[in-house]
PDB file of C-alpha atoms in Angstrom:
ATOM      1  CA  GLY A   1     228.128 246.697 121.993  1.00  0.00           C
ATOM      2  CA  ALA A   2     227.501 248.860 124.927  1.00  0.00           C
ATOM      3  CA  GLY A   3     229.328 251.812 125.924  1.00  0.00           C
ATOM      4  CA  VAL A   4     230.394 253.201 129.326  1.00  0.00           C
ATOM      5  CA  SER A   5     227.313 254.496 131.311  1.00  0.00           C
ATOM      6  CA  GLN A   6     226.946 256.563 133.878  1.00  0.00           C
ATOM      7  CA  SER A   7     224.002 257.398 136.353  1.00  0.00           C
ATOM      8  CA  PRO A   8     222.631 259.831 137.206  1.00  0.00           C
ATOM      9  CA  SER A   9     223.042 261.901 134.066  1.00  0.00           C
ATOM     10  CA  ASN A  10     222.609 265.172 136.310  1.00  0.00           C
ATOM     11  CA  LYS A  11     222.290 265.463 139.882  1.00  0.00           C
ATOM     12  CA  VAL A  12     221.149 268.676 141.889  1.00  0.00           C
ATOM     13  CA  THR A  13     222.343 268.714 145.667  1.00  0.00           C
ATOM     14  CA  GLU A  14     222.659 270.904 148.496  1.00  0.00           C
ATOM     15  CA  LYS A  15     225.862 271.870 150.171  1.00  0.00           C
ATOM     16  CA  GLY A  16     226.728 269.368 152.503  1.00  0.00           C
ATOM     17  CA  LYS A  17     224.674 266.602 151.374  1.00  0.00           C
ATOM     18  CA  ASP A  18     226.811 263.341 150.278  1.00  0.00           C
ATOM     19  CA  VAL A  19     226.395 262.110 146.482  1.00  0.00           C
ATOM     20  CA  GLU A  20     227.159 259.170 144.675  1.00  0.00           C
ATOM     21  CA  LEU A  21     227.913 258.562 140.715  1.00  0.00           C
ATOM     22  CA  ARG A  22     227.779 255.576 139.355  1.00  0.00           C
ATOM     23  CA  CYS A  23     229.893 254.171 136.379  1.00  0.00           C
ATOM     24  CA  ASP A  24     229.326 251.037 134.212  1.00  0.00           C
ATOM     25  CA  PRO A  25     232.329 250.442 132.314  1.00  0.00           C
ATOM     26  CA  ILE A  26     232.545 248.314 128.805  1.00  0.00           C
ATOM     27  CA  SER A  27     232.298 244.647 129.743  1.00  0.00           C
ATOM     28  CA  GLY A  28     235.759 243.374 130.119  1.00  0.00           C
ATOM     29  CA  HIS A  29     238.041 246.385 130.439  1.00  0.00           C
ATOM     30  CA  THR A  30     239.929 246.212 133.148  1.00  0.00           C
ATOM     31  CA  ALA A  31     241.051 249.816 133.703  1.00  0.00           C
ATOM     32  CA  LEU A  32     238.630 252.469 134.738  1.00  0.00           C
ATOM     33  CA  TYR A  33     239.116 255.977 135.255  1.00  0.00           C
ATOM     34  CA  TRP A  34     237.385 258.931 136.813  1.00  0.00           C
ATOM     35  CA  TYR A  35     237.757 262.669 135.680  1.00  0.00           C
ATOM     36  CA  ARG A  36     235.914 265.599 136.622  1.00  0.00           C
ATOM     37  CA  GLN A  37     235.744 269.015 134.195  1.00  0.00           C
ATOM     38  CA  SER A  38     234.348 272.147 135.334  1.00  0.00           C
ATOM     39  CA  LEU A  39     232.899 274.762 133.199  1.00  0.00           C
ATOM     40  CA  GLY A  40     235.276 275.547 130.523  1.00  0.00           C
ATOM     41  CA  GLN A  41     238.093 273.742 131.599  1.00  0.00           C
ATOM     42  CA  GLY A  42     240.088 271.057 130.632  1.00  0.00           C
ATOM     43  CA  LEU A  43     239.798 267.467 132.276  1.00  0.00           C
ATOM     44  CA  GLU A  44     240.943 267.125 136.048  1.00  0.00           C
ATOM     45  CA  PHE A  45     242.277 263.355 136.641  1.00  0.00           C
ATOM     46  CA  LEU A  46     240.713 261.847 139.900  1.00  0.00           C
ATOM     47  CA  ILE A  47     241.344 257.947 140.290  1.00  0.00           C
ATOM     48  CA  TYR A  48     242.441 255.251 138.365  1.00  0.00           C
ATOM     49  CA  PHE A  49     241.666 251.413 139.153  1.00  0.00           C
ATOM     50  CA  GLN A  50     243.383 248.507 137.309  1.00  0.00           C
ATOM     51  CA  GLY A  51     242.615 244.979 138.096  1.00  0.00           C
ATOM     52  CA  ASN A  52     243.228 244.057 141.377  1.00  0.00           C
ATOM     53  CA  SER A  53     245.922 246.318 142.166  1.00  0.00           C
ATOM     54  CA  ALA A  54     245.643 249.102 144.566  1.00  0.00           C
ATOM     55  CA  PRO A  55     243.881 252.088 142.859  1.00  0.00           C
ATOM     56  CA  ASP A  56     245.764 255.297 142.302  1.00  0.00           C
ATOM     57  CA  LYS A  57     244.298 258.189 143.944  1.00  0.00           C
ATOM     58  CA  SER A  58     246.705 260.680 143.597  1.00  0.00           C
ATOM     59  CA  GLY A  59     244.539 262.808 142.058  1.00  0.00           C
ATOM     60  CA  LEU A  60     241.626 262.989 144.595  1.00  0.00           C
ATOM     61  CA  PRO A  61     241.058 266.591 145.345  1.00  0.00           C
ATOM     62  CA  SER A  62     240.297 266.190 149.160  1.00  0.00           C
ATOM     63  CA  ASP A  63     239.667 263.352 151.581  1.00  0.00           C
ATOM     64  CA  ARG A  64     236.125 264.129 151.064  1.00  0.00           C
ATOM     65  CA  PHE A  65     236.239 262.517 147.638  1.00  0.00           C
ATOM     66  CA  SER A  66     236.409 258.255 147.712  1.00  0.00           C
ATOM     67  CA  ALA A  67     235.899 255.968 144.774  1.00  0.00           C
ATOM     68  CA  GLU A  68     235.517 252.109 144.926  1.00  0.00           C
ATOM     69  CA  ARG A  69     235.531 249.405 142.212  1.00  0.00           C
ATOM     70  CA  THR A  70     233.236 246.342 143.119  1.00  0.00           C
ATOM     71  CA  GLY A  71     233.878 242.910 141.350  1.00  0.00           C
ATOM     72  CA  GLY A  72     236.130 244.470 138.832  1.00  0.00           C
ATOM     73  CA  SER A  73     233.361 246.156 137.078  1.00  0.00           C
ATOM     74  CA  VAL A  74     231.059 248.735 138.441  1.00  0.00           C
ATOM     75  CA  SER A  75     232.905 251.755 140.275  1.00  0.00           C
ATOM     76  CA  THR A  76     231.158 254.357 142.716  1.00  0.00           C
ATOM     77  CA  LEU A  77     232.537 257.763 143.190  1.00  0.00           C
ATOM     78  CA  THR A  78     231.472 259.212 146.493  1.00  0.00           C
ATOM     79  CA  ILE A  79     231.554 262.994 147.760  1.00  0.00           C
ATOM     80  CA  GLN A  80     231.165 263.510 151.293  1.00  0.00           C
ATOM     81  CA  ARG A  81     229.786 266.971 152.435  1.00  0.00           C
ATOM     82  CA  THR A  82     229.758 268.731 148.868  1.00  0.00           C
ATOM     83  CA  GLN A  83     230.886 272.141 148.582  1.00  0.00           C
ATOM     84  CA  GLN A  84     229.956 274.417 145.620  1.00  0.00           C
ATOM     85  CA  GLU A  85     233.577 273.926 144.041  1.00  0.00           C
ATOM     86  CA  ASP A  86     232.393 270.489 143.436  1.00  0.00           C
ATOM     87  CA  SER A  87     230.033 271.321 140.993  1.00  0.00           C
ATOM     88  CA  ALA A  88     231.306 270.157 137.634  1.00  0.00           C
ATOM     89  CA  VAL A  89     230.653 266.868 135.331  1.00  0.00           C
ATOM     90  CA  TYR A  90     232.096 263.851 136.081  1.00  0.00           C
ATOM     91  CA  LEU A  91     233.407 261.396 133.528  1.00  0.00           C
ATOM     92  CA  CYS A  92     234.080 257.792 133.614  1.00  0.00           C
ATOM     93  CA  ALA A  93     236.298 256.234 131.265  1.00  0.00           C
ATOM     94  CA  SER A  94     237.587 252.330 130.821  1.00  0.00           C
ATOM     95  CA  SER A  95     240.320 250.606 128.849  1.00  0.00           C
ATOM     96  CA  LEU A  96     241.808 247.577 128.199  1.00  0.00           C
ATOM     97  CA  VAL A  97     245.399 247.557 129.357  1.00  0.00           C
ATOM     98  CA  ARG A  98     247.502 245.413 126.784  1.00  0.00           C
ATOM     99  CA  GLY A  99     251.175 245.066 125.596  1.00  0.00           C
ATOM    100  CA  GLY A 100     254.194 243.917 127.117  1.00  0.00           C
ATOM    101  CA  ALA A 101     255.330 244.317 130.440  1.00  0.00           C
ATOM    102  CA  LEU A 102     257.171 247.681 129.774  1.00  0.00           C
ATOM    103  CA  ILE A 103     254.854 248.908 127.015  1.00  0.00           C
ATOM    104  CA  LEU A 104     251.226 249.275 127.631  1.00  0.00           C
ATOM    105  CA  ALA A 105     248.720 251.004 125.435  1.00  0.00           C
ATOM    106  CA  TYR A 106     245.384 252.429 126.808  1.00  0.00           C
ATOM    107  CA  GLU A 107     242.519 253.560 124.461  1.00  0.00           C
ATOM    108  CA  GLN A 108     239.894 255.253 127.034  1.00  0.00           C
ATOM    109  CA  TYR A 109     236.148 255.260 125.858  1.00  0.00           C
ATOM    110  CA  PHE A 110     234.593 257.455 128.081  1.00  0.00           C
ATOM    111  CA  GLY A 111     230.731 257.604 129.553  1.00  0.00           C
ATOM    112  CA  PRO A 112     228.534 260.655 128.859  1.00  0.00           C
ATOM    113  CA  GLY A 113     229.253 261.993 132.442  1.00  0.00           C
ATOM    114  CA  THR A 114     227.119 262.991 135.599  1.00  0.00           C
ATOM    115  CA  ARG A 115     226.542 266.793 135.742  1.00  0.00           C
ATOM    116  CA  LEU A 116     226.768 267.639 139.326  1.00  0.00           C
ATOM    117  CA  THR A 117     225.321 271.005 140.546  1.00  0.00           C
ATOM    118  CA  VAL A 118     225.968 271.738 144.162  1.00  0.00           C
ATOM    119  CA  THR A 119     223.583 274.558 145.703  1.00  0.00           C
TER     120      THR A 119
ATOM    121  CA  ASP B   1     251.193 268.276 134.898  1.00  0.00           C
ATOM    122  CA  ALA B   2     251.171 267.837 131.156  1.00  0.00           C
ATOM    123  CA  LYS B   3     254.105 266.511 129.216  1.00  0.00           C
ATOM    124  CA  THR B   4     252.886 268.387 125.960  1.00  0.00           C
ATOM    125  CA  THR B   5     252.184 271.817 124.798  1.00  0.00           C
ATOM    126  CA  GLN B   6     249.701 272.634 122.032  1.00  0.00           C
ATOM    127  CA  PRO B   7     248.421 275.800 120.314  1.00  0.00           C
ATOM    128  CA  THR B   8     245.405 277.203 122.107  1.00  0.00           C
ATOM    129  CA  SER B   9     243.120 277.575 118.942  1.00  0.00           C
ATOM    130  CA  MET B  10     243.095 277.011 115.036  1.00  0.00           C
ATOM    131  CA  ASP B  11     240.826 277.604 112.177  1.00  0.00           C
ATOM    132  CA  CYS B  12     240.496 275.065 109.442  1.00  0.00           C
ATOM    133  CA  ALA B  13     238.308 275.632 106.091  1.00  0.00           C
ATOM    134  CA  GLU B  14     235.875 272.604 105.508  1.00  0.00           C
ATOM    135  CA  GLY B  15     237.160 270.408 102.829  1.00  0.00           C
ATOM    136  CA  ARG B  16     240.775 271.228 103.598  1.00  0.00           C
ATOM    137  CA  ALA B  17     243.057 269.349 106.029  1.00  0.00           C
ATOM    138  CA  ALA B  18     243.545 270.120 109.339  1.00  0.00           C
ATOM    139  CA  ASN B  19     247.092 269.864 110.665  1.00  0.00           C
ATOM    140  CA  LEU B  20     247.208 269.805 114.506  1.00  0.00           C
ATOM    141  CA  PRO B  21     250.933 269.973 116.447  1.00  0.00           C
ATOM    142  CA  CYS B  22     251.878 268.867 119.669  1.00  0.00           C
ATOM    143  CA  ASN B  23     255.069 269.078 121.113  1.00  0.00           C
ATOM    144  CA  HIS B  24     256.464 266.305 123.743  1.00  0.00           C
ATOM    145  CA  SER B  25     259.879 266.988 124.051  1.00  0.00           C
ATOM    146  CA  THR B  26     260.070 264.822 127.219  1.00  0.00           C
ATOM    147  CA  ILE B  27     258.744 262.001 125.871  1.00  0.00           C
ATOM    148  CA  SER B  28     260.434 258.771 127.311  1.00  0.00           C
ATOM    149  CA  GLY B  29     261.036 255.974 124.644  1.00  0.00           C
ATOM    150  CA  ASN B  30     258.142 253.324 126.017  1.00  0.00           C
ATOM    151  CA  GLU B  31     255.849 256.082 125.945  1.00  0.00           C
ATOM    152  CA  TYR B  32     252.488 256.485 123.303  1.00  0.00           C
ATOM    153  CA  VAL B  33     251.047 259.788 121.991  1.00  0.00           C
ATOM    154  CA  TYR B  34     247.353 259.765 122.729  1.00  0.00           C
ATOM    155  CA  TRP B  35     245.013 261.821 120.625  1.00  0.00           C
ATOM    156  CA  TYR B  36     241.361 262.545 121.834  1.00  0.00           C
ATOM    157  CA  ARG B  37     238.902 265.387 120.969  1.00  0.00           C
ATOM    158  CA  GLN B  38     236.143 266.577 122.785  1.00  0.00           C
ATOM    159  CA  ILE B  39     233.023 268.035 120.749  1.00  0.00           C
ATOM    160  CA  HIS B  40     231.070 270.611 123.115  1.00  0.00           C
ATOM    161  CA  SER B  41     229.040 268.760 125.737  1.00  0.00           C
ATOM    162  CA  GLN B  42     230.250 265.212 125.173  1.00  0.00           C
ATOM    163  CA  GLY B  43     232.537 263.214 126.607  1.00  0.00           C
ATOM    164  CA  PRO B  44     236.177 263.076 125.000  1.00  0.00           C
ATOM    165  CA  GLN B  45     236.333 260.544 121.987  1.00  0.00           C
ATOM    166  CA  TYR B  46     239.699 258.393 121.096  1.00  0.00           C
ATOM    167  CA  ILE B  47     241.066 259.124 117.750  1.00  0.00           C
ATOM    168  CA  ILE B  48     244.280 257.717 117.470  1.00  0.00           C
ATOM    169  CA  HIS B  49     247.832 256.563 119.062  1.00  0.00           C
ATOM    170  CA  GLY B  50     251.503 256.105 118.208  1.00  0.00           C
ATOM    171  CA  LEU B  51     254.687 255.129 119.445  1.00  0.00           C
ATOM    172  CA  LYS B  52     256.960 255.581 116.751  1.00  0.00           C
ATOM    173  CA  ASN B  53     255.701 254.903 113.304  1.00  0.00           C
ATOM    174  CA  ASN B  54     253.008 256.951 111.571  1.00  0.00           C
ATOM    175  CA  GLU B  55     249.825 255.822 112.083  1.00  0.00           C
ATOM    176  CA  THR B  56     246.510 255.775 110.060  1.00  0.00           C
ATOM    177  CA  ASN B  57     242.886 254.912 110.940  1.00  0.00           C
ATOM    178  CA  GLU B  58     239.534 255.882 109.758  1.00  0.00           C
ATOM    179  CA  MET B  59     239.516 259.007 111.547  1.00  0.00           C
ATOM    180  CA  ALA B  60     242.963 260.622 111.039  1.00  0.00           C
ATOM    181  CA  SER B  61     246.692 260.163 110.559  1.00  0.00           C
ATOM    182  CA  LEU B  62     249.332 260.996 113.299  1.00  0.00           C
ATOM    183  CA  ILE B  63     252.786 261.448 111.925  1.00  0.00           C
ATOM    184  CA  ILE B  64     255.361 261.347 114.565  1.00  0.00           C
ATOM    185  CA  THR B  65     258.937 263.016 114.159  1.00  0.00           C
ATOM    186  CA  GLU B  66     261.770 260.821 113.856  1.00  0.00           C
ATOM    187  CA  ASP B  67     263.228 262.175 117.355  1.00  0.00           C
ATOM    188  CA  ARG B  68     259.571 261.862 119.153  1.00  0.00           C
ATOM    189  CA  LYS B  69     259.871 265.376 120.228  1.00  0.00           C
ATOM    190  CA  SER B  70     256.606 266.202 118.156  1.00  0.00           C
ATOM    191  CA  SER B  71     253.315 264.972 116.268  1.00  0.00           C
ATOM    192  CA  THR B  72     250.919 266.058 114.054  1.00  0.00           C
ATOM    193  CA  LEU B  73     247.313 265.035 113.884  1.00  0.00           C
ATOM    194  CA  ILE B  74     245.985 265.387 110.385  1.00  0.00           C
ATOM    195  CA  LEU B  75     242.332 265.166 109.702  1.00  0.00           C
ATOM    196  CA  PRO B  76     242.399 265.007 105.691  1.00  0.00           C
ATOM    197  CA  HIS B  77     239.253 266.650 104.819  1.00  0.00           C
ATOM    198  CA  ALA B  78     237.975 268.672 107.905  1.00  0.00           C
ATOM    199  CA  THR B  79     234.042 268.783 108.100  1.00  0.00           C
ATOM    200  CA  LEU B  80     231.834 271.202 110.624  1.00  0.00           C
ATOM    201  CA  ARG B  81     231.473 268.045 112.668  1.00  0.00           C
ATOM    202  CA  ASP B  82     234.985 268.185 113.359  1.00  0.00           C
ATOM    203  CA  THR B  83     235.025 271.315 115.229  1.00  0.00           C
ATOM    204  CA  ALA B  84     236.164 270.506 118.681  1.00  0.00           C
ATOM    205  CA  VAL B  85     238.862 270.737 121.491  1.00  0.00           C
ATOM    206  CA  TYR B  86     241.928 268.255 120.486  1.00  0.00           C
ATOM    207  CA  TYR B  87     244.030 266.919 123.162  1.00  0.00           C
ATOM    208  CA  CYS B  88     247.468 265.643 122.673  1.00  0.00           C
ATOM    209  CA  ILE B  89     248.679 263.233 125.834  1.00  0.00           C
ATOM    210  CA  VAL B  90     251.503 261.593 126.741  1.00  0.00           C
ATOM    211  CA  PRO B  91     250.429 259.467 129.813  1.00  0.00           C
ATOM    212  CA  ILE B  92     252.508 259.502 133.158  1.00  0.00           C
ATOM    213  CA  PHE B  93     252.221 256.782 135.140  1.00  0.00           C
ATOM    214  CA  ASN B  94     248.741 255.613 134.026  1.00  0.00           C
ATOM    215  CA  GLN B  95     247.669 259.309 134.465  1.00  0.00           C
ATOM    216  CA  PHE B  96     246.375 260.802 131.381  1.00  0.00           C
ATOM    217  CA  TYR B  97     246.807 264.600 131.650  1.00  0.00           C
ATOM    218  CA  PHE B  98     244.277 266.184 129.020  1.00  0.00           C
ATOM    219  CA  GLY B  99     245.279 269.861 129.596  1.00  0.00           C
ATOM    220  CA  THR B 100     243.395 272.770 127.556  1.00  0.00           C
ATOM    221  CA  GLY B 101     243.964 271.276 124.080  1.00  0.00           C
ATOM    222  CA  THR B 102     243.694 273.194 120.915  1.00  0.00           C
ATOM    223  CA  SER B 103     240.376 274.172 120.015  1.00  0.00           C
ATOM    224  CA  LEU B 104     239.667 273.286 116.243  1.00  0.00           C
ATOM    225  CA  THR B 105     236.993 275.285 114.613  1.00  0.00           C
ATOM    226  CA  VAL B 106     236.153 274.522 110.886  1.00  0.00           C
ATOM    227  CA  ILE B 107     234.978 277.417 108.930  1.00  0.00           C
ATOM    228  CA  PRO B 108     232.595 276.867 106.031  1.00  0.00           C
TER     229      PRO B 108
END
């Protein structure tokens, strides 16, 4: 079946402009994650959506970053007033959440990422 | 912060087993251990996960010690395509901290 898709694959923007990055998760996956990966670095968790629960925004680096998930499916990550340090690959992942009340298992499936370059 | 520690890098000869260790001494009883890998310029790929029993799938085996404080990912017959960064993760409140992982290089 179709995997996680992200658009655009590449985005070049000028410092100070706003950008929107889109993620289409695997159909039926209730959990959705956003990460970013700077050059040569590990993945940095940004935000997590699970079903209709309030998102876990604890990883967002500043109030310039926000994300929405409409209808429990597609998600948009918005970066306002972009800065050069925002340049990175932004990765989206989705997963099922299963198991009992106390034991949850997550296998995340990642999209190809959006490479953002702020000039 | 990650709950796991891994060696920074490892080498393995092609065709031999690659054994990647991970320490997670503060793991709780209901927390899973997950392994992912990331091949250069691609998104991470799920490999395997386990709670307390050893697990095997078509990609790898996961050996978890009886006290659950460490685990080993085994690639039984490493190929050049297995060269990647391997991440051992114990999620914290639904957050996956990927850390810097182990960079595995499979040598011809």
